[in-house]
CSV table of C-alpha atoms in Angstrom, one decimal:
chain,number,residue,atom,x,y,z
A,1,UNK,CA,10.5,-119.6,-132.0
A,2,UNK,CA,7.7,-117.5,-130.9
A,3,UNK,CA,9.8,-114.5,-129.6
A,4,UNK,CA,11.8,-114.7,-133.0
A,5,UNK,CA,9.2,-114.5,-134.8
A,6,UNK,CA,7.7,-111.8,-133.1
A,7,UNK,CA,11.2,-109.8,-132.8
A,8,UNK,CA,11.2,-110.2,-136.7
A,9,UNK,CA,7.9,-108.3,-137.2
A,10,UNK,CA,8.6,-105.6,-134.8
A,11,UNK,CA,11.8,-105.0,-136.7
A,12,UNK,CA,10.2,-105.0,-140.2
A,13,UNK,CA,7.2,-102.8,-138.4
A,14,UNK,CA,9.6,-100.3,-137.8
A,15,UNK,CA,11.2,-99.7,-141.3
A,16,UNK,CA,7.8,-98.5,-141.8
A,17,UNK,CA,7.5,-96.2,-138.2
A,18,UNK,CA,4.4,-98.6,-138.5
A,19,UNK,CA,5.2,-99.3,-134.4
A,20,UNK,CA,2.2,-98.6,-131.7
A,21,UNK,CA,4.5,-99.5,-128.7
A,22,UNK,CA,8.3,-100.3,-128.0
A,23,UNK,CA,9.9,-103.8,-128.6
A,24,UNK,CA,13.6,-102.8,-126.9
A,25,UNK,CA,13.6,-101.5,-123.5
A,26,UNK,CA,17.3,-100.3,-121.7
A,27,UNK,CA,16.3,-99.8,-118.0
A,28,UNK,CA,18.7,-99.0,-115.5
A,29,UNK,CA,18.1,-100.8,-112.6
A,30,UNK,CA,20.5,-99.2,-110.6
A,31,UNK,CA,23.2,-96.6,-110.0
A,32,UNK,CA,24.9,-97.8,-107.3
A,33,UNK,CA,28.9,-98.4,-108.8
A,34,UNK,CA,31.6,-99.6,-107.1
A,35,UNK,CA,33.8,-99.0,-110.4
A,36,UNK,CA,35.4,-95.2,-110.1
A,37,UNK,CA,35.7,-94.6,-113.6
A,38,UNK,CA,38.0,-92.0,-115.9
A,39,UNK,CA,34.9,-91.2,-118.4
A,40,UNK,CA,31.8,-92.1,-116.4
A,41,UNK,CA,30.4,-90.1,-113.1
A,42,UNK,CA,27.6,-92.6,-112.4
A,43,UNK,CA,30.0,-93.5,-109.4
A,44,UNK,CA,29.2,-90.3,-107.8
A,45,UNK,CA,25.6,-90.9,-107.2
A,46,UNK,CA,24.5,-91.2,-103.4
A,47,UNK,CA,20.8,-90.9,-103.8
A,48,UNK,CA,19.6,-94.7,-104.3
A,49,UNK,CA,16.2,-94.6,-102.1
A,50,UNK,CA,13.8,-93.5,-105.5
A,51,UNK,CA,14.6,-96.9,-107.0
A,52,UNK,CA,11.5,-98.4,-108.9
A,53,UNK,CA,10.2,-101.4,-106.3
A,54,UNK,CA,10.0,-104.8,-106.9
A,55,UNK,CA,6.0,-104.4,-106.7
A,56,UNK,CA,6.4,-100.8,-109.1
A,57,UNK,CA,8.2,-103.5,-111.8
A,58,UNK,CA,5.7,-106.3,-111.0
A,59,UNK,CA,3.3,-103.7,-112.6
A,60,UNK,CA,5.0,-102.5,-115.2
A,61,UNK,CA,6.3,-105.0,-116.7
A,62,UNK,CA,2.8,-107.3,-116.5
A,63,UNK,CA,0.9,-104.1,-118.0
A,64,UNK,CA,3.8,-103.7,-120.9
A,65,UNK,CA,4.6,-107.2,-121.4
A,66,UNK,CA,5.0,-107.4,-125.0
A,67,UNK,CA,9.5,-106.6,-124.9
A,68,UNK,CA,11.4,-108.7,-127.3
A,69,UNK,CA,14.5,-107.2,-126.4
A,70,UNK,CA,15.5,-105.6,-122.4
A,71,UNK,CA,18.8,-104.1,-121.6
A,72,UNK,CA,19.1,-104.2,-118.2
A,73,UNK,CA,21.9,-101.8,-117.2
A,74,UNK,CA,23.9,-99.4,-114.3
A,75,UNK,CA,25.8,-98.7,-112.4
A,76,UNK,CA,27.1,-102.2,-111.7
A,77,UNK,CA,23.6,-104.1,-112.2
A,78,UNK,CA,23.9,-106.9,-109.5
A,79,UNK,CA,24.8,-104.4,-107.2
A,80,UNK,CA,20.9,-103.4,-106.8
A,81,UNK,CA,19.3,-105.2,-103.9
A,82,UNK,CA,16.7,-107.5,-105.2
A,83,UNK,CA,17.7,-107.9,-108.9
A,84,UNK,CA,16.9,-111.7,-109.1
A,85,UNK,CA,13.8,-111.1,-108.4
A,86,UNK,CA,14.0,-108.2,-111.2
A,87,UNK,CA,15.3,-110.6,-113.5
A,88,UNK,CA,12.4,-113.2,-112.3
A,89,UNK,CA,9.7,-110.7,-113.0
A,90,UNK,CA,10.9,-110.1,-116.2
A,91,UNK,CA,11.7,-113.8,-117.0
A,92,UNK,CA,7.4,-114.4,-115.9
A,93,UNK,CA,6.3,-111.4,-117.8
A,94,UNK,CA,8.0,-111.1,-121.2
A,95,UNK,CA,6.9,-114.1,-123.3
A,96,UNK,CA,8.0,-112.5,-126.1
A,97,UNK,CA,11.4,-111.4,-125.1
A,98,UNK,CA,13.9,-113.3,-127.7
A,99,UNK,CA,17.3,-111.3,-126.2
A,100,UNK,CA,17.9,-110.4,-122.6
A,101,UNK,CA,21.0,-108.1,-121.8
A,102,UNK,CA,23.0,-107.2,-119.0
A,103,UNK,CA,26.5,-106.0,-118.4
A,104,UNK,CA,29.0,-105.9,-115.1
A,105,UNK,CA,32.8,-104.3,-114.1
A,106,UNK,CA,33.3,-107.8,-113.1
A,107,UNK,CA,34.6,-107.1,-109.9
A,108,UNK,CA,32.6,-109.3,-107.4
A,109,UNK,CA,33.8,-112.7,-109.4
A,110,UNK,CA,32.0,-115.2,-106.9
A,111,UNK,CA,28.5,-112.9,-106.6
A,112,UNK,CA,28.5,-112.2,-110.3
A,113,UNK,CA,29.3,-116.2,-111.4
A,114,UNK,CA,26.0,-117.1,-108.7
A,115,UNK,CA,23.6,-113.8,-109.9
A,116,UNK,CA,24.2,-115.0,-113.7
A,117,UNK,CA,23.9,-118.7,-113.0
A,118,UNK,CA,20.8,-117.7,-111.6
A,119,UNK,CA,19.4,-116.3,-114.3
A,120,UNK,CA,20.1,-118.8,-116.5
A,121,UNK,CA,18.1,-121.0,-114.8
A,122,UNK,CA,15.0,-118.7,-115.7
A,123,UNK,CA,15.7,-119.9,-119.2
A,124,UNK,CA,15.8,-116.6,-121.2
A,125,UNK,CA,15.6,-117.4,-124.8
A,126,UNK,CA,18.9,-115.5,-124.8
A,127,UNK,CA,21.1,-113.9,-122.4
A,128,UNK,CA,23.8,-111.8,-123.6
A,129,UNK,CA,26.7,-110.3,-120.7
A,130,UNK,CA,29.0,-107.9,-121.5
A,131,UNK,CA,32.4,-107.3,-119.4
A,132,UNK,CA,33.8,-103.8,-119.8
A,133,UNK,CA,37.3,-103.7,-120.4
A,134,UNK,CA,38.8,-100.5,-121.1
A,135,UNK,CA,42.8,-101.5,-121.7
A,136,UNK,CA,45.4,-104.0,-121.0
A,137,UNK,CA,46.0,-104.8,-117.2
A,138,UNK,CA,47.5,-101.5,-116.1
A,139,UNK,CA,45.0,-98.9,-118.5
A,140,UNK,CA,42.1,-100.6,-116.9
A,141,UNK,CA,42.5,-100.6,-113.6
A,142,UNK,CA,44.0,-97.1,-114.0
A,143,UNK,CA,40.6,-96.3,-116.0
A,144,UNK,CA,38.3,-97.9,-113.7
A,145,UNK,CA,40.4,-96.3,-110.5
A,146,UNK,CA,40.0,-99.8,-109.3
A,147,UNK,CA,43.0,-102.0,-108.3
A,148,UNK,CA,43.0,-105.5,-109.8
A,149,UNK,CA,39.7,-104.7,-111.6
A,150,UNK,CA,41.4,-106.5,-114.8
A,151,UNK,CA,42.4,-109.1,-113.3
A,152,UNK,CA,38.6,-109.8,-111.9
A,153,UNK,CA,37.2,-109.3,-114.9
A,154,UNK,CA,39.2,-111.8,-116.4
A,155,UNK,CA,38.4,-114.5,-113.6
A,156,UNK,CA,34.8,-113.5,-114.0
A,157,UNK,CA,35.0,-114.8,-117.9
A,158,UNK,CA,36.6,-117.7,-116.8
A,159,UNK,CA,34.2,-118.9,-114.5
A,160,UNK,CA,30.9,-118.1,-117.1
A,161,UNK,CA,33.4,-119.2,-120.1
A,162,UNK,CA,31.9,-122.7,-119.9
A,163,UNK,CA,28.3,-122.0,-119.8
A,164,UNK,CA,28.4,-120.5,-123.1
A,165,UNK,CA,25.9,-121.8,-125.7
A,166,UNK,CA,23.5,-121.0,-127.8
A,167,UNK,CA,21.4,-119.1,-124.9
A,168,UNK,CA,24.4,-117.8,-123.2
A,169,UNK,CA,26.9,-115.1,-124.9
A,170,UNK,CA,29.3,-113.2,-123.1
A,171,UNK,CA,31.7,-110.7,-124.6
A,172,UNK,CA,34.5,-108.0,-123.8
A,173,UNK,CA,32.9,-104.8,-124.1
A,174,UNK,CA,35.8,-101.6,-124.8
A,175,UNK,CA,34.8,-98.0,-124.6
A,176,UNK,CA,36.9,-95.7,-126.6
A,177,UNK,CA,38.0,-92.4,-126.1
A,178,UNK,CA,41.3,-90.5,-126.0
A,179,UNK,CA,42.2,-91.9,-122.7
A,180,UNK,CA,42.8,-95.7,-124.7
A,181,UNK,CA,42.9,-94.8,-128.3
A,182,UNK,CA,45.4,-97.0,-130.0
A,183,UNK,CA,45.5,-100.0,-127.2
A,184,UNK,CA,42.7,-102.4,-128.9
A,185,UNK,CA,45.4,-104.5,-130.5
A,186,UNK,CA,47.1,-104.6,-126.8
A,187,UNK,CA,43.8,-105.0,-125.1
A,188,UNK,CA,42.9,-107.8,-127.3
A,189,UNK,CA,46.7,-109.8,-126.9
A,190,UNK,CA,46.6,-109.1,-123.0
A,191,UNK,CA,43.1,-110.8,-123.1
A,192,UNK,CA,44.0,-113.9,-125.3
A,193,UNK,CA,47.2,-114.9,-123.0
A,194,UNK,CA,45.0,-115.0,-120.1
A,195,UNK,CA,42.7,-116.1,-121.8
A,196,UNK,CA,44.0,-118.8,-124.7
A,197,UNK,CA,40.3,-119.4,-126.5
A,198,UNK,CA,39.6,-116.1,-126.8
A,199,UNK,CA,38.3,-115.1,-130.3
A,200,UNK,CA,38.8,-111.4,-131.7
A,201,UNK,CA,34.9,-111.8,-131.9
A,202,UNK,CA,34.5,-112.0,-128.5
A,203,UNK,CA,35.4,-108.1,-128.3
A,204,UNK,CA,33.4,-105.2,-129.3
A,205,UNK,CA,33.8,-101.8,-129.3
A,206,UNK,CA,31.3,-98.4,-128.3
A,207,UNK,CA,32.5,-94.5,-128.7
A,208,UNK,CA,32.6,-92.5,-125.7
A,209,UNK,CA,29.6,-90.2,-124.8
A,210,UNK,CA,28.2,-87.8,-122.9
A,211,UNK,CA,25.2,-87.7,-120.9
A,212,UNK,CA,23.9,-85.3,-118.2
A,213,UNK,CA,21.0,-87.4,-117.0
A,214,UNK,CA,22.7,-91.3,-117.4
A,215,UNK,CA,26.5,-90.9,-117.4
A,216,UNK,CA,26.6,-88.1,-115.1
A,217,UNK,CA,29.8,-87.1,-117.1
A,218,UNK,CA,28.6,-83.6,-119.2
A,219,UNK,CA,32.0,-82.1,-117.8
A,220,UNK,CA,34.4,-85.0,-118.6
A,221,UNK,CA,37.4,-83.7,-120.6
A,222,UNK,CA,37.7,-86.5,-122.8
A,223,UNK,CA,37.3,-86.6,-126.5
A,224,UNK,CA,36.8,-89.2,-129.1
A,225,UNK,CA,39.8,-89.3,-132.3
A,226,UNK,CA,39.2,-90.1,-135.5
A,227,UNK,CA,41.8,-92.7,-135.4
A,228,UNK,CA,39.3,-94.7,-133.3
A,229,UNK,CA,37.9,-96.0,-136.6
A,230,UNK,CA,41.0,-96.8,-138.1
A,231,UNK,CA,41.8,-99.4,-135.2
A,232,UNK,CA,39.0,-100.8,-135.4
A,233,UNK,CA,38.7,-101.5,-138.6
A,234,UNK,CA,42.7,-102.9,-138.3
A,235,UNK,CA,41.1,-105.1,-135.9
A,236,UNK,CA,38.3,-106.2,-137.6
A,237,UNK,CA,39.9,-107.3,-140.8
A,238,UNK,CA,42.4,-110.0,-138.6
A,239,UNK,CA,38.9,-111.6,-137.1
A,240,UNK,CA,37.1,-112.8,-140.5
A,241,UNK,CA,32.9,-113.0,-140.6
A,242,UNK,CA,30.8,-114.5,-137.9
A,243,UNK,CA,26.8,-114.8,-139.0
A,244,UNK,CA,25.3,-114.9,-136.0
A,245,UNK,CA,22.8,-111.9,-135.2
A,246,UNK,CA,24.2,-110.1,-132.5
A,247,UNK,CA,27.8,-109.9,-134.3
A,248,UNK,CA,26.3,-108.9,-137.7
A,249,UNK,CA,24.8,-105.7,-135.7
A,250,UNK,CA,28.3,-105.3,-134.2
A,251,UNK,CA,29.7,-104.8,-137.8
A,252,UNK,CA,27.1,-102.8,-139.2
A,253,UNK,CA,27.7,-100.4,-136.0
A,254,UNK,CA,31.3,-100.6,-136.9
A,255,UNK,CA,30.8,-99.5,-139.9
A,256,UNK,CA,29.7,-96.7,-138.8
A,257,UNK,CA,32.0,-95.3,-136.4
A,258,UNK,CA,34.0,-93.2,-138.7
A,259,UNK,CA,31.3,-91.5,-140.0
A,260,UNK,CA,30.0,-90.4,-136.4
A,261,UNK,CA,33.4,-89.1,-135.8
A,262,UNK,CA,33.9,-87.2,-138.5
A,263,UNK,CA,30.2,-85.3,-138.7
A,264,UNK,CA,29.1,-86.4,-135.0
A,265,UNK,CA,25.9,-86.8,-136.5
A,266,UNK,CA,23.7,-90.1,-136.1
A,267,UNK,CA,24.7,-91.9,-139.4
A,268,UNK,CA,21.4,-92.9,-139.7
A,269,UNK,CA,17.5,-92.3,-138.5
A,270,UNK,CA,17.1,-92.9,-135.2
A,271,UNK,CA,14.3,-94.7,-133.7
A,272,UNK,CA,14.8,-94.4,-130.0
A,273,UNK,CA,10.8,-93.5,-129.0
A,274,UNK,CA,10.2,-95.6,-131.9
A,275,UNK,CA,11.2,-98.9,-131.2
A,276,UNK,CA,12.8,-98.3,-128.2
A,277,UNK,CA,13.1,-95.8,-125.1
A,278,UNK,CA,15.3,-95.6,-122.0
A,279,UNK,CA,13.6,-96.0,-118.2
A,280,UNK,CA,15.8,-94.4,-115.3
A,281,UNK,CA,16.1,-96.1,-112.0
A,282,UNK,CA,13.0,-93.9,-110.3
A,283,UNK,CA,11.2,-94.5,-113.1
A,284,UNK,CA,11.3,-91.3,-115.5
A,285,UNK,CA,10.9,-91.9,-119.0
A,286,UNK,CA,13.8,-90.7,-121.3
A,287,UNK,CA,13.8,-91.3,-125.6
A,288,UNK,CA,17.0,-92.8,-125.1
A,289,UNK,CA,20.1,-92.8,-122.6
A,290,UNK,CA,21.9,-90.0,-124.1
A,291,UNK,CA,19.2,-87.2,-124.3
A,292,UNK,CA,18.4,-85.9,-121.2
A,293,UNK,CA,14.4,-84.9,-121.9
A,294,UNK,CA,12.3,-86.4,-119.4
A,295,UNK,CA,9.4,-86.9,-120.5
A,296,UNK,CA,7.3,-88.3,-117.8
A,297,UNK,CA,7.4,-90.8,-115.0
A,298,UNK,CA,5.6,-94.5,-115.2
A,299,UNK,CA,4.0,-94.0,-111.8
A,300,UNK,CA,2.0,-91.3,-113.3
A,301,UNK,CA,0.6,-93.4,-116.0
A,302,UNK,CA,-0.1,-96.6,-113.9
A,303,UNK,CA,2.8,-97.9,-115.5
A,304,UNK,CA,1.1,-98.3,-118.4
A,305,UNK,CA,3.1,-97.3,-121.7
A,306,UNK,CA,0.3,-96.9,-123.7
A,307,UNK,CA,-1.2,-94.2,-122.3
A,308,UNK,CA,2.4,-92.6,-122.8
A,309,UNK,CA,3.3,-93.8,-126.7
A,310,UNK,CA,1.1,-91.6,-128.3
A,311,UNK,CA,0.6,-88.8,-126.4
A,312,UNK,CA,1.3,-85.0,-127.5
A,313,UNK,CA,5.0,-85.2,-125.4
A,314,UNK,CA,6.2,-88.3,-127.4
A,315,UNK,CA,5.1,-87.5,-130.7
A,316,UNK,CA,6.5,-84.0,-130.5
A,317,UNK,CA,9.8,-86.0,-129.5
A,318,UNK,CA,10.2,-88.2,-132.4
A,319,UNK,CA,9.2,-85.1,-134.8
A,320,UNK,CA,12.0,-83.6,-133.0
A,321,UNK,CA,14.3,-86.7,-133.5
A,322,UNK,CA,13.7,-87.1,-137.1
A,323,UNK,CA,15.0,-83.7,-137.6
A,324,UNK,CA,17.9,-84.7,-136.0
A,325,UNK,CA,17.9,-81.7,-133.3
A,326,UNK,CA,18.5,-84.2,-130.2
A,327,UNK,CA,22.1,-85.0,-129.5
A,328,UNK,CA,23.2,-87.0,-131.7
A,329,UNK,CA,24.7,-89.9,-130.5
A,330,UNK,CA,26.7,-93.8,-132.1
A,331,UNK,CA,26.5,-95.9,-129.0
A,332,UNK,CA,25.3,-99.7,-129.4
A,333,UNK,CA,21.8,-99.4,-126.7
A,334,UNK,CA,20.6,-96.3,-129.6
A,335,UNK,CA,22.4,-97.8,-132.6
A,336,UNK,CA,21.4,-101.1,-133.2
A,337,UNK,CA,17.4,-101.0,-133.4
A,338,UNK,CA,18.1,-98.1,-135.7
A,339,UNK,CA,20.0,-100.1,-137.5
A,340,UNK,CA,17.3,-102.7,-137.8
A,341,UNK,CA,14.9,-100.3,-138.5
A,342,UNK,CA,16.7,-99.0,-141.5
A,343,UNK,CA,17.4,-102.0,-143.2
A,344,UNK,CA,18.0,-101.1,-146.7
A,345,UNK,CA,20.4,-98.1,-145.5
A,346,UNK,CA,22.0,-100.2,-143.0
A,347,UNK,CA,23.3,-102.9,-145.7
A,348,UNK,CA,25.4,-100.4,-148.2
């Protein structure tokens, strides 16, 4: 109840930029990949020896302890040496955290059923997977450049599909572009016939981006159509309401879509360096996961956020934020806690 209720004040803090350090964290862990994928040129990274240590996260994550909310992302996450004992410092360090997040291809079925068994057993308050799935059966593993990558990730659901509860969601997680525009419906049907309980609310949906210093993919030729909205909101009004938190932020992102495609303009205020920031594998400090600005490394603050939060560098950033000359970005890591940090605006 604790990290709820600490979660809840964070997130009415923020409507007020009343913040004086981050509740969400997305930290890549990794970006070793063993996906090859159409949109994304993480893949291509060779480099891997900068990673943060386990003793560099032991310190940083006891000296900024306070998280409600860590994405833990790639690459393919539980391809990083060591990340259950990652996912055990975290678990020892973040008594406040109320969501913990990961994703995976789904690939390596048996190591990824025994990595997210194991982190269960730390008990997060809750533990959210996603598994990407670009298309039906052929799109995907044409996508991903991987043969039999759909079929993996669908035995991958199947063996965590009984341990969902009330601390343990896992979903389908499409990217859209150009290269699958017009295939949810098919995604979705290919999905429930291997898959027979399979709700529509089991799927959700993110916009293609770029992003020199994450993705890797600044020179991908792909493009993001209008008509993306327009599926998904065909899609959406066959699957009915669900109240639970994380798919009432789904919708309200949703909602949203059509309005990012049109103006490419983040439909709302952003509050990445507010409530949130983006940590790269060696460390460097990033607003979000789309802008590539470093702004500094956590080795050269002892790993100690605070000395970083209100410095000159991040201040200037969020002026430069709220005038909307980053990017401009609509993916779920940057949308949601600006979502919850405009309340009022994110109900209309």
């Amino acid at each position: 109840m604790k990290q709820l209720i600490s979660l809840g004040a964070n997130i009415v803090r923020s409507n007020f930029n009343a913040l004086d350090r981050p509740f969400k964290l997305t930290y890549a862990a990794t970006y070793r990949c063993n996906s090859r994928c159409t949109i994304c040129s993480i893949w291509k990274r060779t480099k891997f020896n900068d990673e943060l240590t386990l003793p560099d996260l032991q310190s940083f994550f006891s000296k900024n302890n306070y998280f409600n909310w860590i994405d833990v992302t790639g690459g393919e996450v539980f391809m990083r040496p060591g990340i259950l004992d990652i996912f055990k410092i975290i678990a020892r360090t973040q008594h406040n955290l109320y969501m913990l997040h990961t994703q995976t291809n789904g690939i390596l079925t048996h190591k990824l059923t025994r990595d997210i068994l194991a982190v269960l057993a730390l008990r997060p308050r809750l533990f959210v997977l996603t598994l990407s799935i670009d298309g039906p059966p052929a799109l995907h593993n044409k996508l991903r450049g991987i043969k039999n990558n759909w079929q993996d990730s669908v035995a991958t659901y199947k063996a965590l599909q009984k341990y969902i509860s009330n601390r343990f969601a896992c979903y389908f997680g499409m990217t859209l572009s150009d290269y699958n525009a017009g295939q949810i419906e098919a995604t979705y049907q290919s999905l429930k016939t291997a898959i027979p309980t399979l709700s529509r609310h089991d799927m959700h949906f993110n916009v293609a981006h770029r992003s020199s210093h994450y993705y890797g993919n600044q020179n991908s030729k792909f493009s993001t159509p209008q008509t993306i909205a327009g599926e998904i909101a065909d899609f959406n009004k066959k699957k009915g309401r669900r109240w639970d938190g994380v798919s009432i932020l789904d919708s309200l992102y949703q909602r949203r879509v059509a309005s990012y495609l049109e103006t490419h303009k983040t439909p709302i205020p952003c509050k990445a360096l507010t409530s949130s920031l983006f940590l790269d594998p060696d460390g460097t400090i990033y607003p979000c996961s789309m802008w590539n600005l470093a702004l500094g490394n956590v080795k050269d603050i002892s790993y100690d956020l605070s000395k970083f939060w209100q410095s000159p560098v991040a201040v200037k950033t969020r002026h430069v934020i709220d005038l909307k000359k980053c990017p401009n970005c609509w993916t779920p890591c940057e949308a949601y806690q600006s979502l919850l940090g405009n309340l009022p605006r994110s109900m209309i």
